[in-house]
Short mmCIF file of C-alpha atoms in Angstrom, two decimals:
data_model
loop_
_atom_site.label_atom_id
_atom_site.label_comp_id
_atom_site.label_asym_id
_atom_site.label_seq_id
_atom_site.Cartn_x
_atom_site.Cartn_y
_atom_site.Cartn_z
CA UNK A 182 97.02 121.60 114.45
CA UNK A 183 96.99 118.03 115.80
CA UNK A 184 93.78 117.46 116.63
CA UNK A 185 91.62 114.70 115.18
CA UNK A 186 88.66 115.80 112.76
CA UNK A 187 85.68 113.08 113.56
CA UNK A 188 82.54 113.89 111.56
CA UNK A 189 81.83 116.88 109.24
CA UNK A 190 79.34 118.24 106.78
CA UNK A 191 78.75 121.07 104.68
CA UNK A 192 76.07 123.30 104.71
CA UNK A 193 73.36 122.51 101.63
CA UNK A 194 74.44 126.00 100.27
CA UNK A 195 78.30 124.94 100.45
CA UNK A 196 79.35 127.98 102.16
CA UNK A 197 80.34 126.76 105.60
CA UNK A 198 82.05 123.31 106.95
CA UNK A 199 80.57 122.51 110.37
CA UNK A 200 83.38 119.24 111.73
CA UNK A 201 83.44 117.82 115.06
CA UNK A 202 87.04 117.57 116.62
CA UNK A 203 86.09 117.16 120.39
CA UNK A 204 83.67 120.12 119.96
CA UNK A 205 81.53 121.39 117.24
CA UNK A 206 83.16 123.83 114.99
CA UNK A 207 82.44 125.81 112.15
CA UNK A 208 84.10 127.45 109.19
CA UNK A 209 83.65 129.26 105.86
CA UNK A 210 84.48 126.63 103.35
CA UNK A 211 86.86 128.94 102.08
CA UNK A 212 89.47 129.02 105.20
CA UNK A 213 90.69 132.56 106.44
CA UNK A 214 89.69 132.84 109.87
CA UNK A 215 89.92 130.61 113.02
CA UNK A 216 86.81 128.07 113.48
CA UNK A 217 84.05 128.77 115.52
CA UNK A 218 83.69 126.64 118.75
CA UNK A 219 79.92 126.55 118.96
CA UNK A 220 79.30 123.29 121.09
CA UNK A 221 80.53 120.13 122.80
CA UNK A 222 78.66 117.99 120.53
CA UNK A 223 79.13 114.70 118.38
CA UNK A 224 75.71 113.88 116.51
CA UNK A 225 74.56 117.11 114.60
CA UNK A 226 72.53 118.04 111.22
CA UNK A 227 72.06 121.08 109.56
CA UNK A 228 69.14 122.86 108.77
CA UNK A 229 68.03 122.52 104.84
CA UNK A 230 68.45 126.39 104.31
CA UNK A 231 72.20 126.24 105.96
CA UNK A 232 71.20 128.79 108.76
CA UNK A 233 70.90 127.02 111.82
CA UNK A 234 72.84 123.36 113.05
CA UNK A 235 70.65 121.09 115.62
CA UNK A 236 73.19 119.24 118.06
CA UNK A 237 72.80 116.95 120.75
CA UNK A 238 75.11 117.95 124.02
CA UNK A 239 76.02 115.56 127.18
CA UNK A 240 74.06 117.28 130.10
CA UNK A 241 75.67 115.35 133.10
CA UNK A 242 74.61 111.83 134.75
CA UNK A 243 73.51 110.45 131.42
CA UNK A 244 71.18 112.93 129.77
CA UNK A 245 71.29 114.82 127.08
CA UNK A 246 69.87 117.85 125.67
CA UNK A 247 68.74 118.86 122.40
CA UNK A 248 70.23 122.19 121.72
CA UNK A 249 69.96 124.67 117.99
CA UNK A 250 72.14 127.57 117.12
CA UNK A 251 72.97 129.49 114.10
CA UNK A 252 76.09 128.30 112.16
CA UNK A 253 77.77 131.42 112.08
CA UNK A 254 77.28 131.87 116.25
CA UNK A 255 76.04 134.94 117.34
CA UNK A 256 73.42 134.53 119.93
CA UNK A 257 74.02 131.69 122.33
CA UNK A 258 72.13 128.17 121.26
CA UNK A 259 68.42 127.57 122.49
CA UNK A 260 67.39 124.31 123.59
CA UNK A 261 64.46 122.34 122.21
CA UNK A 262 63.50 119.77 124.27
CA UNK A 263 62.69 121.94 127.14
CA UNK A 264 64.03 119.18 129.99
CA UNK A 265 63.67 116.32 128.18
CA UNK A 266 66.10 113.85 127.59
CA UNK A 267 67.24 113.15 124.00
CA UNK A 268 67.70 109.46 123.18
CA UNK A 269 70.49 108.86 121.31
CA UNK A 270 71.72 105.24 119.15
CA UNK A 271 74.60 104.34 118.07
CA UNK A 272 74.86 104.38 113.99
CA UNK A 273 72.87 107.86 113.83
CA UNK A 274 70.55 110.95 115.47
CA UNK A 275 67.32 110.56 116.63
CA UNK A 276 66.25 114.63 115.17
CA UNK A 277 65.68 115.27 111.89
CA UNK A 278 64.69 119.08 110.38
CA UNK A 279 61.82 120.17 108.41
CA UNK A 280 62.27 121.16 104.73
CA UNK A 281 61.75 124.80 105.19
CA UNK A 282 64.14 124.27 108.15
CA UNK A 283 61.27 126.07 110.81
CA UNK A 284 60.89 122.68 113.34
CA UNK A 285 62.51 119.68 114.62
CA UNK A 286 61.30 116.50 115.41
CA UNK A 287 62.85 114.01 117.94
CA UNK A 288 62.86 110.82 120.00
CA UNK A 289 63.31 111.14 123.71
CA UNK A 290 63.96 109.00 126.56
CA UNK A 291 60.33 108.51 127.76
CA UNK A 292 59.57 106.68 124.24
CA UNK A 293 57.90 109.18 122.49
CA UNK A 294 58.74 111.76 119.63
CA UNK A 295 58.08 115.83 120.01
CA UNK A 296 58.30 118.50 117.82
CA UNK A 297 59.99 121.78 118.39
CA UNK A 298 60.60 125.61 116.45
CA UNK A 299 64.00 125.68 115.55
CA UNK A 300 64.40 128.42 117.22
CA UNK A 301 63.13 127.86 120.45
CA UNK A 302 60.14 130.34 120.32
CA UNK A 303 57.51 127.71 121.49
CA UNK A 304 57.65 125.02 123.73
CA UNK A 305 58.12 121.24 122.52
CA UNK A 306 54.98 119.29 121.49
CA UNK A 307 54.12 115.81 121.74
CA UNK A 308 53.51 114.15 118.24
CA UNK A 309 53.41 110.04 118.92
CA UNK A 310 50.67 108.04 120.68
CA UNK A 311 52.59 105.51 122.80
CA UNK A 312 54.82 102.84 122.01
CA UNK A 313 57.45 103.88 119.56
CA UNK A 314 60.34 101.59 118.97
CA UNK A 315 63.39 103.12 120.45
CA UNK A 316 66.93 102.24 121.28
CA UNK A 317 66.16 99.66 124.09
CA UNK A 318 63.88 97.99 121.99
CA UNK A 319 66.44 97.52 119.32
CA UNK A 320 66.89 100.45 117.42
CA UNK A 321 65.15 103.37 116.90
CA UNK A 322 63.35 103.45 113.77
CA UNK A 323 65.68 104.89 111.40
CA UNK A 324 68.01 106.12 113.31
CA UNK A 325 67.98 109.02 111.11
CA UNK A 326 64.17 109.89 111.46
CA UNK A 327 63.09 110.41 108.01
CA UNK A 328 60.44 112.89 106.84
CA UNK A 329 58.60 113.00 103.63
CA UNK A 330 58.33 115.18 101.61
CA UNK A 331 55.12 117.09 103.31
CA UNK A 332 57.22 117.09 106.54
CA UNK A 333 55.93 113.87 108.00
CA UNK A 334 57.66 112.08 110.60
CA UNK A 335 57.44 108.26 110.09
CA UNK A 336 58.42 105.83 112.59
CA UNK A 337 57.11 102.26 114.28
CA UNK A 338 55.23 101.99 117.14
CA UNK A 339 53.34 99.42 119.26
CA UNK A 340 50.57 101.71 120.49
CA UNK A 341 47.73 98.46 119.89
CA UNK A 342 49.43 95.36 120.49
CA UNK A 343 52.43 95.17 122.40
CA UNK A 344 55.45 94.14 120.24
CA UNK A 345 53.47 94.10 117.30
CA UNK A 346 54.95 97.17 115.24
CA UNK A 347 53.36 99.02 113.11
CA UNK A 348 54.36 102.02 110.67
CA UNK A 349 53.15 105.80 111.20
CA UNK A 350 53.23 109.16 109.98
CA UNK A 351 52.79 112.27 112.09
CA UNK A 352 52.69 116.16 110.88
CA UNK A 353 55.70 118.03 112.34
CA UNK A 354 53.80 120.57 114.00
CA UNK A 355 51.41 118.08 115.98
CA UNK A 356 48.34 119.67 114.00
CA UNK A 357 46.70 116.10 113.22
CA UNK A 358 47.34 113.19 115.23
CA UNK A 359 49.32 110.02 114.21
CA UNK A 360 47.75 107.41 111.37
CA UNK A 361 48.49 104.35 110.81
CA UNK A 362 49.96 104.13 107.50
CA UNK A 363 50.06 100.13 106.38
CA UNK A 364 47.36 98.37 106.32
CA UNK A 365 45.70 95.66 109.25
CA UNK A 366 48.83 92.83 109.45
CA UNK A 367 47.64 88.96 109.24
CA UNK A 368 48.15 86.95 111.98
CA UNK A 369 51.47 86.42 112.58
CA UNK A 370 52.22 89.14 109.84
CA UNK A 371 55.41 92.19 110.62
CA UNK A 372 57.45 95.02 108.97
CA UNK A 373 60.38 94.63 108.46
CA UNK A 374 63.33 96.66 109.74
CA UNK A 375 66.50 95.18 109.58
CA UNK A 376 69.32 96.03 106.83
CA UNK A 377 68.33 96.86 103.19
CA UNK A 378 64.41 96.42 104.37
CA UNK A 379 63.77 99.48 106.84
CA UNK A 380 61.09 101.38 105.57
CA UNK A 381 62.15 104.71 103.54
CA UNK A 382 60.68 108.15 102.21
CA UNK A 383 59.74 108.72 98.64
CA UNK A 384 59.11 112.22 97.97
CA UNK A 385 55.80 112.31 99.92
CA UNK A 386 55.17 108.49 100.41
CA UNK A 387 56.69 105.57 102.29
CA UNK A 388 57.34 102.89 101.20
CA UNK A 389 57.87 99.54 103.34
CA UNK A 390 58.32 95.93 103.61
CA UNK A 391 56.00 93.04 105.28
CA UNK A 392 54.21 90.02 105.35
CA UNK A 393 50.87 92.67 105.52
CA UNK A 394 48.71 90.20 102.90
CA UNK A 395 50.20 86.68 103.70
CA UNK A 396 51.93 85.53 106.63
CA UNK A 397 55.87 84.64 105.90
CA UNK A 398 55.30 86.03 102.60
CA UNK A 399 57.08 89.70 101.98
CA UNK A 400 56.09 91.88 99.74
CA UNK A 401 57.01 95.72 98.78
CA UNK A 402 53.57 98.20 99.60
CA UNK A 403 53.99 101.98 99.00
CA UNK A 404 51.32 104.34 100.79
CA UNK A 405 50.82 108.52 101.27
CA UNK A 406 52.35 109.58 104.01
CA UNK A 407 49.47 111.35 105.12
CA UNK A 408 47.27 108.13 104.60
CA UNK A 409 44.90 109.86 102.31
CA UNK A 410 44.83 106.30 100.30
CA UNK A 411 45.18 103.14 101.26
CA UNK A 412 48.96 101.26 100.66
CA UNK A 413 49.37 99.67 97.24
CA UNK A 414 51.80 96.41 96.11
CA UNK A 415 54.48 97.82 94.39
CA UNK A 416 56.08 94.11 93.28
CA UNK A 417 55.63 91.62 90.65
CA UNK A 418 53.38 88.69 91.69
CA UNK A 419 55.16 86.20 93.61
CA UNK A 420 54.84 82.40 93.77
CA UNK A 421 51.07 81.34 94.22
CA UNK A 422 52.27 78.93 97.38
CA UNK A 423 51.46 80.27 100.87
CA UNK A 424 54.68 80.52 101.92
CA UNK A 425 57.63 80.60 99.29
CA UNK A 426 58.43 84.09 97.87
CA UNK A 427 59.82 87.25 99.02
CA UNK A 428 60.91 90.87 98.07
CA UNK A 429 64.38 89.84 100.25
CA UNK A 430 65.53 93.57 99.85
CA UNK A 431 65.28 97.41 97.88
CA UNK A 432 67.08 100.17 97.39
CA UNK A 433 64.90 103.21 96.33
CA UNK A 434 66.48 105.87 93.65
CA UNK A 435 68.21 109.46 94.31
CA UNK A 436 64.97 110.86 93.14
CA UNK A 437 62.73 108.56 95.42
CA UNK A 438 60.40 107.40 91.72
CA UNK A 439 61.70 104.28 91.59
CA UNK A 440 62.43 100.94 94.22
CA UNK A 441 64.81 98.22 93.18
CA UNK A 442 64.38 95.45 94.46
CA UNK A 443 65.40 91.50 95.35
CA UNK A 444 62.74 88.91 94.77
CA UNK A 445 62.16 85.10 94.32
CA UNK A 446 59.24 85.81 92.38
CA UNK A 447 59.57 82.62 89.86
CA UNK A 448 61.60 80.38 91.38
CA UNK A 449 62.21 79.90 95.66
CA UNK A 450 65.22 81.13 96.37
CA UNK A 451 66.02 82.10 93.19
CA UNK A 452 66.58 85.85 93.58
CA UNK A 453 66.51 88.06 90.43
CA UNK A 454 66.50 92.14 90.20
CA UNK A 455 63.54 94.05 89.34
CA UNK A 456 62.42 97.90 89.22
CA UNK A 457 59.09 99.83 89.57
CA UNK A 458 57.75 102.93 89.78
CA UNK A 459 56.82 104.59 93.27
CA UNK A 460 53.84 106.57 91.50
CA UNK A 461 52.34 106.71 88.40
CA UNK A 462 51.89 102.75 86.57
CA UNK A 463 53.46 100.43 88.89
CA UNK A 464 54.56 97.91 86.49
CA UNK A 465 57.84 95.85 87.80
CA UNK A 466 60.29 95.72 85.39
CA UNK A 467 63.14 92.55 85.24
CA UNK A 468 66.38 94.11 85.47
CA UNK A 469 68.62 90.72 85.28
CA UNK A 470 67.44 88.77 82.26
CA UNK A 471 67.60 85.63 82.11
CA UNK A 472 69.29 83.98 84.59
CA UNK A 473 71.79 80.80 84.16
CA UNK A 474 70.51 77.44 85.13
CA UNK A 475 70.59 77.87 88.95
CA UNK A 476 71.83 81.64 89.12
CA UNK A 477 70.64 84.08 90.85
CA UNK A 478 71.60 88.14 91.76
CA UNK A 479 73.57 88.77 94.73
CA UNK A 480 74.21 93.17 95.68
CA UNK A 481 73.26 95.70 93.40
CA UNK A 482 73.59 99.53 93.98
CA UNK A 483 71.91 102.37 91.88
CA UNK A 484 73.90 104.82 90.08
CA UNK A 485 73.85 108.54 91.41
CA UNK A 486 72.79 109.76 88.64
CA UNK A 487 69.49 107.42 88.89
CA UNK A 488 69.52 106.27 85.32
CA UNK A 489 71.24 102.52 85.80
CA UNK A 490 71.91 99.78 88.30
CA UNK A 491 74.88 97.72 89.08
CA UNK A 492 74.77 94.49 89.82
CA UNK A 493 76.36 91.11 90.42
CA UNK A 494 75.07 87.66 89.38
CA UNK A 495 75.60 84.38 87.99
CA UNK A 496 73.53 84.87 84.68
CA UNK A 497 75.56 83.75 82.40
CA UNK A 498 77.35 80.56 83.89
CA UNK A 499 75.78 78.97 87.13
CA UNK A 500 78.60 79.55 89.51
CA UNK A 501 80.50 82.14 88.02
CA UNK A 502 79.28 85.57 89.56
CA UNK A 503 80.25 88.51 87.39
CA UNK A 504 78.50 92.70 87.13
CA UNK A 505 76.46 93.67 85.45
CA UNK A 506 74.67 96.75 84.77
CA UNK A 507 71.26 97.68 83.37
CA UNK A 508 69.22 101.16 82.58
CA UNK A 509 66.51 101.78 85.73
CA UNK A 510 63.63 101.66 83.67
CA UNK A 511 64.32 98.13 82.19
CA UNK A 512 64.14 99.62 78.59
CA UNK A 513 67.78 97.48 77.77
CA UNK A 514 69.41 93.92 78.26
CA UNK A 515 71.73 94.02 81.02
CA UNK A 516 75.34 94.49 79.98
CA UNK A 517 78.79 92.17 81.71
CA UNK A 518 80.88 94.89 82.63
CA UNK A 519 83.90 92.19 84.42
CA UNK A 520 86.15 91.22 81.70
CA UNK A 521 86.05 87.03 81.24
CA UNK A 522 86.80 84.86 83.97
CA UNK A 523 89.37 82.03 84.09
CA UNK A 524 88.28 78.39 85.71
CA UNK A 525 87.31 79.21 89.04
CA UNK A 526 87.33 82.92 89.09
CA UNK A 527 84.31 85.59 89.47
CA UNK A 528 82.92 88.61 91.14
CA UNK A 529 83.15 88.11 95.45
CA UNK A 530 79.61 87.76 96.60
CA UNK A 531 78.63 90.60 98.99
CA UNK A 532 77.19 89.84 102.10
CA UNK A 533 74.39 92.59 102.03
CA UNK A 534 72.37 93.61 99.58
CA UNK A 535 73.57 96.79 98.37
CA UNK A 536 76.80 96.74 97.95
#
């Protein structure tokens, strides 16, 4: 009683509550007994199967340690990164589990990512090749480190030219060695990283943003995360000159089959909502209609479910921003779901995106 709950999560299963209140604790999600201390830990995640949590713990003089240990106790925890130190970010971890929940990967200190058994039974393995973007240099890249769907770690590095980042995919087990998975950047050419643009994991593909084909000009690629074929365009043409038209942001689906996505495809900065398939045809379907003389779409956000989007825009009267929402797949109109505005009224823009 009286202590402060910070962060918690359930196991996948739903059978335990793990909850940090100045230590790491868990709990059967049905109550009953006491909680278990099992560390002094803030940034944690559970393993997919619900057996094992991976935590980060404060070591002394700045270092920290990457430490697993079954959610229900027992033995004491076994740590992973074998005297390492663990880089940590604000806004999220730097370790991420495997699907069938037998290794971890993670960023350390030294600018490079290893792999690890969950259980400590092997020693940690390096994975990167030099020059992965980590917290000094901005941000590591995601701060959740995402894996695809055939366990591969992607992140940005600047192994060829410094500054110059590029995106990669590495097997969790360090059996094959890092590739390259956009294609060779123009001059002057980047990904991008920043809100609503990072690059992201669908099923077992990434999909990213940059200026890969035309310098200043953005456009939406997806690509294998093993790199057994080269990255394909995912959006609708854009405007024929050099430098007007972007994919400004996307938002892939629950499922990871489709990307929505913000573009100026018709008209400079004229944005309008489209989606398209990850795999399969990669036809981009308009989402907003037709827009009002000198409208455009401002946030959007995809429904759980995965079946429609909400958005807001001026399509009906320039000036007067109102939501909207429209079936994924393009197959319907969109429909005004903000009852009539009054002389002045409308929908607040959003300052990001996704909203």
């Amino acid at each position: 009683a009286g202590i402060d709950v910070g962060a918690y999560r359930l196991t996948p299963d739903g059978t335990r509550v793990l909850l940090f209140a100045k230590a790491l604790y868990s709990a059967p999600i049905l109550g009953g007994v006491n909680p278990l201390n099992l560390a002094l830990s803030g940034d944690f995640v559970i393993s997919p199967d619900s057996s094992r949590v991976v935590y980060a713990q404060k070591l002394g003089g700045g270092l920290f340690g990457l430490f697993s240990r079954a959610v229900t106790g027992g033995p004491a925890a076994v740590r992973l990164d074998t005297g390492g130190n663990v880089a940590l970010c604000s806004g999220g971890v730097t370790f991420a589990v495997s699907a069938d929940s037998s290794r971890v990967g993670f960023l350390e200190t030294d600018g490079e990512l290893y792999g690890a058994p969950i259980d400590g039974s092997a020693p940690r393995v390096q994975l990167s090749a030099g020059g992965v973007r980590s917290c000094a240099a901005g941000g590591a890249f995601p701060l959740a480190l995402p894996l695809s769907a055939d366990d591969r770690l992607l992140y940005l590095a600047d192994p060829e030219v410094d500054g110059e980042f590029e995106l990669y995919g590495v097997s969790l087990d360090g059996s094959e060695a890092p590739a390259r998975l956009n294609a060779g950047l123009v001059c002057g050419g980047a990904l991008e990283v920043g809100v609503g643009l990072q690059p992201a994991v669908a099923g077992a593909n990434a999909v990213y943003l940059a200026d890969q084909d035309r310098d200043e000009v953005r456009e939406l690629y997806v690509v294998p995360a093993d790199r057994s074929q080269a990255p394909a365009r995912l959006n609708a043409p854009l405007l024929a000159d050099t430098e007007s038209g972007d994919v400004a942001a996307f938002v892939l689906s629950p499922d990871g089959a489709h990307a929505v996505y913000l573009a100026d495809a018709d008209e400079d900065e004229r944005l309008e909502l489209f989606s398209v398939a990850t795999r399969g045809p990669m036809q981009a379907q308009r989402l907003s209609g037709t827009l009002a003389r000198c409208g455009d779409v401002g946030a959007f956000r995809i429904s759980p479910d995965g079946a429609r989007v909400v958005f807001s825009a001026d399509l009906e009267s320039g000036g007067v921003v109102e939501l909207f929402v429209a079936p994924l797949d393009g197959s319907a109109a969109p429909l005004r779901l903000s009852a009539p505005f009054g002389a002045g009224g409308g929908v607040e823009r959003s300052p990001y995106p996704s909203f």
